[in-house]
Amino acid sequence: MKRLLALALSTLSLSALAETAIDAHKLYQQHCASCHGAQRTGGMGPALLPESLARLRPAEARKTIAEGRAATQMPAFKEQLQPADIEALSKLIYEPVRPTPSWSEVDIQASRIQHADARKLPHKPVWSADPMNLFVVVEGGDHHVSLVDGDRFEPIHRFPTRYALHGGPKFSPDGRFVFFGSRDGWISKYDLWNLKLVAEVRAGLNMRNVAVSSDGRWVIAANYLPHNIVLFDSDLKLVQSHATRAGVESSRVSAAYDAAPRQSFVVALKDLPELWEISYSGKKLAAPRRIALEEPLDDFFFDPAYRHALGASRPQGNGEARAQVVDLDAGRKVANLPIAGMPHLGSGITFDYQGRRVLASPNLKDGAIDVIDLGSWQTVKTIPTPGPGFFMRSHEKTPYAWVDSMMAPKAKDRLSIIDKRTLEVVAEVREPGKTLAHIEFTKDGRFALASVWEMDGALVVFDAATFKEVKRLPMSKPVGKYNLFNKITRSEGTSH
Ligand code: HEC
């Protein structure tokens, strides 16, 4: 009896040993690599790198591996793999791949796909609606884009996109082409008039956003992995790339934006205290001009003249981010912005208030809107809202600015409407129990379109004067919507 027990015990410890010795790398190569890539940089399926999975909770990752994803190619593994195997795999994908995967200029060039020859396609829309009042709606739920007529609020077309579009889409100056950037580094050029994908290229392995020059000649990609920026011509043919490094230190790229009046791209680095400016005023792209800062910038915003970049730095030890004003001509910091918490400057707006030009920015930490005088850099007012929000929007032709509080579990279902003349919250719209966020106005500013940010979500059209709902269209987690006219004309009420 004693011997039997000893035997049972030893097999038990053996199986315990086997469990700790699960070779996650081997399991990955066996079950996952065919779709997610041997280096986890993606393939038919998305990249599975720590940078890529920043927004995926580990519990959600385990569930995805066990149960798969309905209506996608991601299979369920719970029949083939033990819970411990799934656990090991879900841990593995949050660990960095060593050595760090590379993505060279040769890789970029080899990735390029020409889908159609835009020069041979008609130079006018194949659909009938105002091409300037078009909305491009990014549906993150099932990775599609819907094109919506901004006068009738009717869908014109719906098409699949690369996995997880990131940063806003950017338009060519005539409004014919839109450029999408994806989390995994793909840039897709789409012909809105002919409803056709034109070309694609993979600029990096993990990308923050793309920008298109105001003259339509250049496209820039801001990457987290590798640490670089990559520049293309408007056909997405590689022109040059620049490693974002200083000596032995290198940095992720926070964001790249077009600065039309300066005829340049401005680039913020996340880990190095530098701002880069790349001029496209000449026939060719200039070499980057490097502006030294005191602290790296996370995200930033331009004043209406594009003289200044207003940026927030990463939260310091105590969780407080700081904001600063950089004079792009002088090439140095000229002021600190009096904003506490975690300002989301990339989503700020500007408008006139009592004869002064002001910036209003939501705050990711506190339920408040900071209104700052763009002449004196002083706070004009802090407007309390029901909770921290992400997006703020307005339009030249409406006296109201709309803001969400989607970061607050109890207030995520509300939009607060602020009167720009009094800086008071004057109304609220609600979608009880659901997340309501991301507003964008029609070309004429008469309607505000908001997202019910859920898998079975919707695009809700509000009358911008009465705040009444006038229409809703079902959508799959519409994470963003972009009005072509407001974007191309750089409306003061929207991000650029
Ligand atoms: C047949 C192809 C295929 C195989 C094999 C496969 N996947 Fe996937 N996987 C996908 C696709 C496609 C998606 C994207 C699904 C979607 O659209 O949401 C995905 C998504 C995922 C996601 C979610 C990623 C995110 O950003 O939300 C995880 C995690 C994941 N897979 C892990 C694994 C693991 C681990 C294995 C191996 C055990 C594996 N997959 C095997 C195709 C595959």
Coordinates of C-alpha atoms and ligand atoms in Angstrom, one line a residue:
M1 CA 0.0 0.0 0.0
K2 CA 2.8 2.3 1.0
R3 CA 4.7 1.5 -2.2
L4 CA 1.6 2.2 -4.3
L5 CA 1.2 5.6 -2.7
A6 CA 4.8 6.4 -3.3
L7 CA 4.4 5.4 -6.9
A8 CA 1.3 7.6 -7.3
L9 CA 3.1 10.5 -5.7
S10 CA 6.1 10.1 -8.0
T11 CA 3.9 10.1 -11.2
L12 CA 2.1 13.1 -9.8
S13 CA 5.3 15.1 -9.4
L14 CA 6.5 13.9 -12.8
S15 CA 3.4 15.3 -14.4
A16 CA 3.8 18.5 -12.4
L17 CA 7.3 18.6 -13.8
A18 CA 6.0 18.1 -17.3
E19 CA 3.7 21.0 -16.8
T20 CA 6.4 23.4 -15.8
A21 CA 8.5 22.2 -18.7
I22 CA 6.0 23.1 -21.4
D23 CA 7.9 24.4 -24.3
A24 CA 5.8 27.3 -25.4
H25 CA 8.1 28.2 -28.2
K26 CA 7.7 24.7 -29.7
L27 CA 3.9 24.8 -29.2
Y28 CA 3.9 28.2 -31.0
Q29 CA 5.9 27.0 -34.0
Q30 CA 3.7 23.9 -34.2
H31 CA 0.3 25.6 -33.9
C32 CA 0.5 29.3 -34.5
A33 CA 3.5 30.2 -36.7
S34 CA 1.8 29.3 -39.9
C35 CA -0.6 32.2 -39.5
H36 CA 1.1 34.6 -37.1
G37 CA 4.7 34.2 -38.5
A38 CA 7.7 32.3 -37.2
Q39 CA 8.9 35.5 -35.6
R40 CA 5.4 36.5 -34.4
T41 CA 5.5 39.4 -36.8
G42 CA 2.3 38.4 -38.5
G43 CA 1.3 36.8 -41.7
M44 CA -2.3 35.8 -42.6
G45 CA -3.0 36.6 -38.9
P46 CA -2.0 39.7 -37.0
A47 CA 1.4 40.2 -35.3
L48 CA 1.6 38.8 -31.7
L49 CA 4.3 41.0 -30.2
P50 CA 4.1 42.9 -26.9
E51 CA 3.9 46.2 -28.8
S52 CA 1.0 44.8 -30.8
L53 CA -0.9 43.4 -27.9
A54 CA -0.8 46.5 -25.7
R55 CA -4.6 46.8 -25.9
L56 CA -5.4 43.1 -25.5
R57 CA -6.0 42.0 -22.0
P58 CA -4.2 38.6 -21.1
A59 CA -7.6 37.1 -20.2
E60 CA -8.9 38.0 -23.6
A61 CA -5.8 36.5 -25.2
R62 CA -6.4 33.2 -23.4
K63 CA -10.0 33.2 -24.4
T64 CA -9.1 33.9 -28.0
I65 CA -6.7 31.0 -28.1
A66 CA -9.1 28.6 -26.4
E67 CA -12.2 29.5 -28.2
G68 CA -11.0 31.2 -31.4
R69 CA -12.8 34.2 -32.9
A70 CA -16.1 33.6 -34.6
A71 CA -16.3 34.6 -38.3
T72 CA -12.5 34.9 -38.6
Q73 CA -9.7 32.5 -39.4
M74 CA -8.6 32.3 -35.8
P75 CA -9.3 28.7 -34.8
A76 CA -10.2 27.4 -31.3
F77 CA -7.5 25.3 -29.6
K78 CA -9.3 24.0 -26.6
E79 CA -9.7 20.6 -28.1
Q80 CA -6.0 20.2 -29.1
L81 CA -4.2 22.0 -26.2
Q82 CA -4.3 21.6 -22.5
P83 CA -5.3 24.6 -20.3
A84 CA -1.6 24.8 -19.2
D85 CA -0.4 24.9 -22.8
I86 CA -2.8 27.8 -23.6
E87 CA -1.6 29.6 -20.5
A88 CA 2.0 29.2 -21.6
L89 CA 1.2 30.4 -25.1
S90 CA -0.7 33.4 -23.8
K91 CA 2.3 34.3 -21.6
L92 CA 4.7 33.8 -24.5
I93 CA 3.0 36.3 -26.8
Y94 CA 3.5 39.2 -24.3
E95 CA 7.3 38.5 -24.1
P96 CA 9.6 40.3 -26.6
V97 CA 11.0 38.2 -29.4
R98 CA 14.8 37.9 -29.0
P99 CA 16.7 39.0 -31.0
T100 CA 14.3 41.8 -31.9
P101 CA 12.8 41.2 -35.3
S102 CA 14.1 43.4 -38.0
W103 CA 12.3 45.1 -40.9
S104 CA 14.7 46.5 -43.5
E105 CA 14.2 48.6 -46.6
V106 CA 14.5 45.4 -48.6
D107 CA 11.6 43.9 -46.6
I108 CA 9.6 47.1 -47.1
Q109 CA 10.1 47.1 -50.9
A110 CA 9.4 43.4 -51.1
S111 CA 6.1 43.8 -49.2
R112 CA 4.6 46.3 -51.7
I113 CA 1.5 45.1 -53.5
Q114 CA 0.1 47.0 -56.5
H115 CA -3.6 46.2 -56.6
A116 CA -4.8 48.5 -59.4
D117 CA -3.5 51.2 -61.7
A118 CA -5.3 54.4 -60.5
R119 CA -4.1 56.3 -63.6
K120 CA -6.3 54.0 -65.8
L121 CA -9.4 54.5 -63.6
P122 CA -12.0 57.3 -64.1
H123 CA -11.1 60.6 -62.5
K124 CA -14.6 61.0 -61.0
P125 CA -16.7 59.2 -58.5
V126 CA -18.6 56.1 -59.7
W127 CA -21.3 57.0 -57.1
S128 CA -23.5 60.0 -56.7
A129 CA -23.1 62.1 -53.5
D130 CA -21.1 65.1 -52.6
P131 CA -17.6 63.7 -52.7
M132 CA -16.4 66.3 -50.2
N133 CA -19.1 65.5 -47.6
L134 CA -18.1 61.9 -47.5
F135 CA -17.5 60.1 -44.1
V136 CA -15.0 57.4 -43.8
V137 CA -16.0 55.2 -40.9
V138 CA -13.5 52.8 -39.4
E139 CA -15.2 49.8 -38.0
G140 CA -12.8 48.1 -35.6
G141 CA -15.1 45.3 -34.6
D142 CA -14.7 43.3 -37.8
H143 CA -12.0 45.4 -39.5
H144 CA -14.0 47.1 -42.2
V145 CA -14.5 50.6 -43.5
S146 CA -17.9 52.1 -44.4
L147 CA -18.2 55.1 -46.7
V148 CA -21.3 57.2 -45.7
D149 CA -22.9 60.0 -47.7
G150 CA -22.8 63.0 -45.3
D151 CA -26.0 64.6 -46.7
R152 CA -28.4 61.6 -46.8
F153 CA -26.6 59.5 -44.1
E154 CA -26.8 56.4 -46.4
P155 CA -23.9 53.9 -46.7
I156 CA -22.2 54.0 -50.1
H157 CA -19.9 51.1 -49.7
R158 CA -18.3 48.8 -47.2
F159 CA -14.9 47.0 -47.6
P160 CA -12.5 44.9 -45.5
T161 CA -9.3 46.5 -44.2
R162 CA -6.0 45.3 -42.7
Y163 CA -6.2 44.2 -39.1
A164 CA -6.6 47.0 -36.5
L165 CA -6.3 50.4 -38.3
H166 CA -4.4 52.8 -36.1
G167 CA -4.4 56.7 -36.2
G168 CA -6.8 58.5 -38.4
P169 CA -6.9 57.9 -42.2
K170 CA -5.3 60.6 -44.3
F171 CA -6.6 62.1 -47.6
S172 CA -5.0 63.3 -50.8
P173 CA -5.7 67.0 -51.3
D174 CA -8.3 66.3 -54.1
G175 CA -10.1 63.9 -51.8
R176 CA -9.8 61.0 -54.2
F177 CA -7.5 58.8 -52.2
V178 CA -7.4 57.8 -48.6
F179 CA -4.4 56.3 -46.8
F180 CA -4.9 53.9 -43.9
G181 CA -2.3 52.8 -41.4
S182 CA -2.6 49.5 -39.5
R183 CA -1.3 48.5 -36.2
D184 CA 1.0 45.9 -37.8
G185 CA 2.6 48.5 -40.1
W186 CA 0.6 48.2 -43.3
I187 CA -0.3 51.3 -45.3
S188 CA -3.2 50.9 -47.7
K189 CA -4.0 53.4 -50.5
Y190 CA -7.6 53.3 -51.5
D191 CA -9.4 55.1 -54.4
L192 CA -12.6 56.5 -52.9
W193 CA -14.0 57.5 -56.3
N194 CA -13.6 54.1 -57.9
L195 CA -14.0 52.1 -54.6
K196 CA -10.8 50.2 -55.2
L197 CA -7.7 49.3 -53.3
V198 CA -4.7 50.8 -55.2
A199 CA -1.6 49.7 -53.4
E200 CA -0.2 48.5 -50.1
V201 CA 3.1 48.4 -48.4
R202 CA 4.3 47.2 -45.0
A203 CA 6.3 50.1 -43.5
G204 CA 7.1 48.5 -40.2
L205 CA 6.2 45.8 -37.7
N206 CA 4.3 48.0 -35.3
M207 CA 3.2 51.4 -36.4
R208 CA 1.6 54.4 -34.7
N209 CA 0.2 56.4 -37.6
V210 CA 0.7 57.8 -41.1
A211 CA 0.5 61.3 -42.5
V212 CA 0.2 62.6 -46.0
S213 CA 1.8 65.8 -47.2
S214 CA -0.6 68.6 -48.0
D215 CA 0.6 68.6 -51.6
G216 CA -0.2 64.9 -51.8
R217 CA 3.3 63.9 -52.9
W218 CA 4.6 62.1 -49.8
V219 CA 3.5 59.6 -47.1
I220 CA 5.3 59.2 -43.8
A221 CA 5.0 56.2 -41.4
A222 CA 5.7 56.6 -37.6
N223 CA 6.9 53.2 -36.2
Y224 CA 7.3 51.7 -32.8
L225 CA 9.1 48.7 -34.3
P226 CA 11.6 49.1 -35.8
H227 CA 12.6 52.5 -34.2
N228 CA 12.3 54.6 -37.4
I229 CA 10.3 56.7 -39.7
V230 CA 9.7 55.7 -43.3
L231 CA 8.9 57.9 -46.2
F232 CA 7.1 57.0 -49.4
D233 CA 5.9 58.7 -52.6
S234 CA 2.2 58.9 -53.2
D235 CA 2.3 55.5 -55.0
L236 CA 3.7 54.0 -51.7
K237 CA 7.1 53.4 -53.3
L238 CA 9.9 53.7 -50.7
V239 CA 11.8 56.9 -50.8
Q240 CA 13.9 56.8 -47.6
S241 CA 13.9 55.7 -44.0
H242 CA 15.6 57.2 -40.9
A243 CA 16.5 55.3 -37.8
T244 CA 15.3 57.4 -34.8
R245 CA 18.5 57.2 -32.8
A246 CA 21.0 59.4 -31.1
G247 CA 24.3 57.7 -30.4
V248 CA 23.5 54.3 -28.8
E249 CA 20.0 55.3 -27.8
S250 CA 17.1 54.7 -30.0
S251 CA 13.5 55.6 -29.8
R252 CA 10.0 54.6 -30.7
V253 CA 8.1 57.3 -32.7
S254 CA 5.1 58.8 -31.0
A255 CA 3.4 60.3 -34.0
A256 CA 4.1 62.1 -37.3
Y257 CA 1.8 64.9 -38.6
D258 CA 1.6 67.0 -41.6
A259 CA 2.2 70.8 -41.0
A260 CA 0.7 72.2 -44.2
P261 CA 1.6 75.9 -43.7
R262 CA 5.2 74.9 -43.0
Q263 CA 5.4 72.4 -45.9
S264 CA 6.8 69.8 -43.6
F265 CA 6.2 66.7 -41.5
V266 CA 6.7 67.1 -37.8
V267 CA 7.6 63.9 -35.8
A268 CA 7.7 63.3 -32.1
L269 CA 9.9 60.7 -30.5
K270 CA 8.7 58.8 -27.5
D271 CA 12.0 57.9 -25.9
L272 CA 14.3 60.7 -26.9
P273 CA 13.9 64.4 -26.2
E274 CA 13.8 65.5 -29.8
L275 CA 11.2 66.7 -32.3
W276 CA 12.1 66.2 -36.0
E277 CA 10.9 68.2 -38.9
I278 CA 11.2 67.0 -42.5
S279 CA 10.6 69.7 -45.1
Y280 CA 8.9 68.9 -48.4
S281 CA 8.9 72.4 -49.8
G282 CA 11.6 71.5 -52.3
K283 CA 11.5 69.0 -55.2
K284 CA 12.9 66.4 -52.9
L285 CA 12.4 65.6 -49.2
A286 CA 14.9 67.4 -46.9
A287 CA 17.0 65.6 -44.3
P288 CA 15.4 65.7 -40.9
R289 CA 16.0 68.8 -38.8
R290 CA 16.4 67.8 -35.2
I291 CA 15.0 70.1 -32.4
A292 CA 16.4 69.3 -29.0
L293 CA 13.8 69.3 -26.2
E294 CA 14.0 68.8 -22.4
E295 CA 11.6 65.9 -22.4
P296 CA 10.2 63.5 -25.0
L297 CA 6.7 64.2 -26.4
D298 CA 4.0 61.6 -26.4
D299 CA 1.5 63.3 -28.6
F300 CA 1.1 66.8 -29.9
F301 CA -1.0 69.4 -31.5
F302 CA -0.3 72.5 -33.6
D303 CA -1.5 76.0 -33.0
P304 CA -3.6 77.4 -36.0
A305 CA -0.5 79.1 -37.5
Y306 CA 1.6 75.9 -37.1
R307 CA 4.2 78.0 -35.5
H308 CA 4.0 76.0 -32.3
A309 CA 3.8 72.3 -31.4
L310 CA 1.9 71.8 -28.1
G311 CA 2.9 68.4 -26.6
A312 CA 2.3 66.3 -23.6
S313 CA 5.2 64.3 -22.2
R314 CA 4.9 60.8 -20.9
P315 CA 3.6 60.6 -17.3
Q316 CA 6.5 60.8 -14.8
G317 CA 7.0 58.7 -11.7
N318 CA 4.0 60.2 -9.9
G319 CA 1.7 59.7 -12.9
E320 CA 1.5 63.3 -13.9
A321 CA 2.2 64.2 -17.5
R322 CA 3.5 67.6 -18.3
A323 CA 2.7 69.7 -21.3
Q324 CA 5.0 72.1 -23.2
V325 CA 5.0 74.5 -26.1
V326 CA 7.7 74.2 -28.6
D327 CA 8.4 77.1 -31.0
L328 CA 9.1 75.3 -34.3
D329 CA 10.8 78.3 -35.9
A330 CA 13.1 79.0 -33.0
G331 CA 13.6 75.3 -32.4
R332 CA 13.1 75.4 -28.6
K333 CA 10.6 75.1 -25.8
V334 CA 9.0 78.5 -25.0
A335 CA 6.4 77.7 -22.3
N336 CA 5.0 75.1 -20.1
L337 CA 1.3 74.5 -20.5
P338 CA -0.7 74.6 -17.2
I339 CA -2.4 71.3 -17.7
A340 CA -2.3 68.7 -14.9
G341 CA -3.3 65.0 -15.3
M342 CA -2.8 63.5 -18.7
P343 CA -3.9 65.9 -21.5
H344 CA -4.9 64.3 -24.7
L345 CA -3.5 67.1 -26.9
G346 CA -3.7 65.1 -30.1
S347 CA -7.5 65.5 -29.8
G348 CA -7.6 69.1 -28.9
I349 CA -9.5 71.8 -30.8
T350 CA -9.2 75.6 -31.1
F351 CA -11.7 78.4 -31.3
D352 CA -12.3 82.0 -30.5
Y353 CA -13.4 82.9 -27.0
Q354 CA -14.0 86.6 -26.1
G355 CA -11.6 87.8 -28.8
R356 CA -8.9 85.3 -27.9
R357 CA -7.8 82.2 -29.6
V358 CA -8.0 79.2 -27.2
L359 CA -7.2 75.5 -27.2
A360 CA -9.5 73.1 -25.5
S361 CA -8.2 69.6 -24.7
P362 CA -9.7 66.6 -23.0
N363 CA -7.8 64.9 -20.2
L364 CA -7.3 61.1 -20.0
K365 CA -6.9 61.3 -16.2
D366 CA -9.4 63.8 -14.9
G367 CA -12.9 64.5 -15.9
A368 CA -12.2 68.0 -17.2
I369 CA -11.6 70.0 -20.3
D370 CA -8.7 72.4 -20.1
V371 CA -9.1 75.7 -22.0
I372 CA -5.8 77.5 -22.6
D373 CA -5.2 81.0 -24.1
L374 CA -3.0 80.4 -27.2
G375 CA -1.4 83.9 -26.8
S376 CA -0.4 83.9 -23.1
W377 CA -0.4 80.1 -22.6
Q378 CA -2.5 80.6 -19.4
T379 CA -5.6 78.6 -18.4
V380 CA -8.8 80.4 -19.2
K381 CA -11.0 77.8 -17.6
T382 CA -11.2 74.2 -16.5
I383 CA -14.6 72.7 -17.4
P384 CA -15.6 69.7 -15.3
T385 CA -17.1 66.8 -17.2
P386 CA -18.6 63.5 -15.8
G387 CA -15.3 61.6 -16.4
P388 CA -12.1 61.4 -18.4
G389 CA -12.6 61.6 -22.1
F390 CA -10.7 60.9 -25.2
F391 CA -12.2 63.0 -28.1
M392 CA -13.3 66.5 -28.3
R393 CA -14.8 67.9 -31.5
S394 CA -16.5 71.0 -32.8
H395 CA -16.9 72.9 -36.1
E396 CA -16.5 76.6 -37.3
K397 CA -20.3 76.7 -37.9
T398 CA -21.5 75.5 -34.5
P399 CA -21.3 77.3 -31.1
Y400 CA -21.0 73.9 -29.4
A401 CA -18.1 71.5 -28.7
W402 CA -18.9 67.9 -27.9
V403 CA -16.8 65.7 -25.6
D404 CA -17.0 62.1 -24.4
S405 CA -16.2 60.6 -21.0
M406 CA -15.5 57.1 -22.3
M407 CA -12.7 56.4 -19.9
A408 CA -15.1 56.6 -16.9
P409 CA -17.0 53.3 -16.4
K410 CA -20.1 55.1 -15.0
A411 CA -20.2 58.0 -17.5
K412 CA -18.9 56.3 -20.7
D413 CA -22.5 56.4 -22.1
R414 CA -22.7 60.2 -22.2
L415 CA -21.5 63.0 -24.4
S416 CA -21.3 66.5 -22.8
I417 CA -22.1 69.5 -25.0
I418 CA -20.2 72.7 -24.1
D419 CA -21.2 76.1 -25.3
K420 CA -18.0 77.7 -26.7
R421 CA -19.4 81.2 -25.9
T422 CA -19.8 80.6 -22.2
L423 CA -17.5 77.5 -21.6
E424 CA -20.4 75.9 -19.7
V425 CA -21.8 72.4 -20.2
V426 CA -25.3 73.0 -21.5
A427 CA -26.5 69.6 -22.5
E428 CA -25.9 65.9 -22.5
V429 CA -26.9 63.0 -24.8
R430 CA -26.9 59.4 -23.6
E431 CA -26.8 55.9 -24.8
P432 CA -27.6 54.1 -21.5
G433 CA -25.1 51.3 -20.6
K434 CA -23.1 51.6 -23.9
T435 CA -20.0 53.5 -24.8
L436 CA -20.8 56.7 -26.7
A437 CA -17.8 58.5 -28.2
H438 CA -15.9 60.0 -31.1
I439 CA -17.9 62.8 -32.7
E440 CA -17.3 64.3 -36.1
F441 CA -19.3 67.0 -37.9
T442 CA -20.7 67.2 -41.4
K443 CA -19.1 69.6 -43.8
D444 CA -21.6 72.3 -42.9
G445 CA -21.5 71.7 -39.2
R446 CA -25.2 71.0 -39.0
F447 CA -25.0 67.4 -37.8
A448 CA -22.8 65.7 -35.3
L449 CA -22.1 62.0 -35.8
A450 CA -21.2 59.9 -32.8
S451 CA -20.3 56.2 -32.3
V452 CA -22.0 53.6 -30.2
W453 CA -18.6 52.0 -29.6
E454 CA -19.7 48.3 -29.3
M455 CA -19.4 45.2 -31.4
D456 CA -23.1 45.6 -32.3
G457 CA -22.7 49.4 -32.3
A458 CA -24.0 52.2 -34.5
L459 CA -23.3 55.5 -36.0
V460 CA -25.7 58.0 -34.5
V461 CA -26.5 61.3 -36.3
F462 CA -27.5 64.2 -34.0
D463 CA -28.9 67.5 -35.1
A464 CA -26.0 69.8 -33.9
A465 CA -28.4 72.6 -32.9
T466 CA -31.2 70.7 -31.1
F467 CA -29.1 67.7 -30.0
K468 CA -31.9 65.4 -31.1
E469 CA -31.1 62.1 -32.8
V470 CA -32.1 62.1 -36.5
K471 CA -30.8 58.8 -37.7
R472 CA -28.7 55.7 -36.8
L473 CA -26.8 53.2 -38.9
P474 CA -25.7 49.8 -37.5
M475 CA -21.9 49.4 -37.4
S476 CA -19.4 47.0 -36.0
K477 CA -17.5 49.0 -33.2
P478 CA -17.1 52.2 -35.2
V479 CA -13.9 53.4 -33.6
G480 CA -13.6 56.5 -35.7
K481 CA -15.2 58.6 -38.5
Y482 CA -13.7 61.2 -40.6
N483 CA -15.3 63.9 -42.7
L484 CA -13.3 64.4 -45.9
F485 CA -14.0 68.2 -46.1
N486 CA -13.2 68.9 -42.5
K487 CA -10.0 66.9 -42.7
I488 CA -8.7 68.4 -46.0
T489 CA -9.5 72.0 -45.0
R490 CA -8.1 71.4 -41.5
S491 CA -11.2 72.5 -39.7
E492 CA -10.5 74.0 -36.3
G493 CA -12.9 71.6 -34.7
T494 CA -11.2 68.3 -35.5
S495 CA -7.8 66.6 -35.2
H496 CA -5.6 66.6 -38.3
Ligands
HEC1 C1 -5.4 29.6 -39.4 C2 -4.7 30.8 -39.0 C3 -4.4 31.0 -37.5 C4 -3.8 30.1 -36.7 C5 -3.3 28.7 -36.9 C6 -3.7 30.8 -35.4 N1 -4.3 32.1 -35.5 FE1 -4.5 33.4 -34.0 N2 -5.5 34.7 -35.3 C7 -5.7 34.4 -36.6 C8 -6.5 35.5 -37.2 C9 -6.9 35.7 -38.6 C10 -6.7 36.4 -36.1 C11 -7.5 37.8 -36.2 C12 -8.9 37.5 -35.8 C13 -9.7 38.7 -35.9 O1 -10.0 39.2 -37.0 O2 -10.1 39.2 -34.8 C14 -6.0 35.8 -35.0 C15 -6.0 36.5 -33.7 C16 -5.3 36.0 -32.6 C17 -5.2 36.7 -31.4 C18 -5.8 38.1 -31.1 C19 -4.8 39.1 -31.5 C20 -5.3 40.5 -31.2 O3 -4.6 41.5 -31.5 O4 -6.4 40.7 -30.7 C21 -4.4 35.9 -30.6 C22 -4.0 36.3 -29.2 C23 -4.0 34.8 -31.4 N3 -4.6 34.8 -32.6 C24 -3.2 33.8 -30.9 C25 -3.0 32.6 -31.6 C26 -2.2 31.5 -31.0 C27 -1.5 31.5 -29.7 C28 -2.2 30.5 -32.0 C29 -1.6 29.2 -31.8 C30 -2.0 28.4 -30.7 C31 -2.9 31.0 -33.1 N4 -3.4 32.3 -32.8 C32 -3.2 30.3 -34.3 C33 -5.3 33.3 -37.4 C34 -4.7 32.2 -36.8

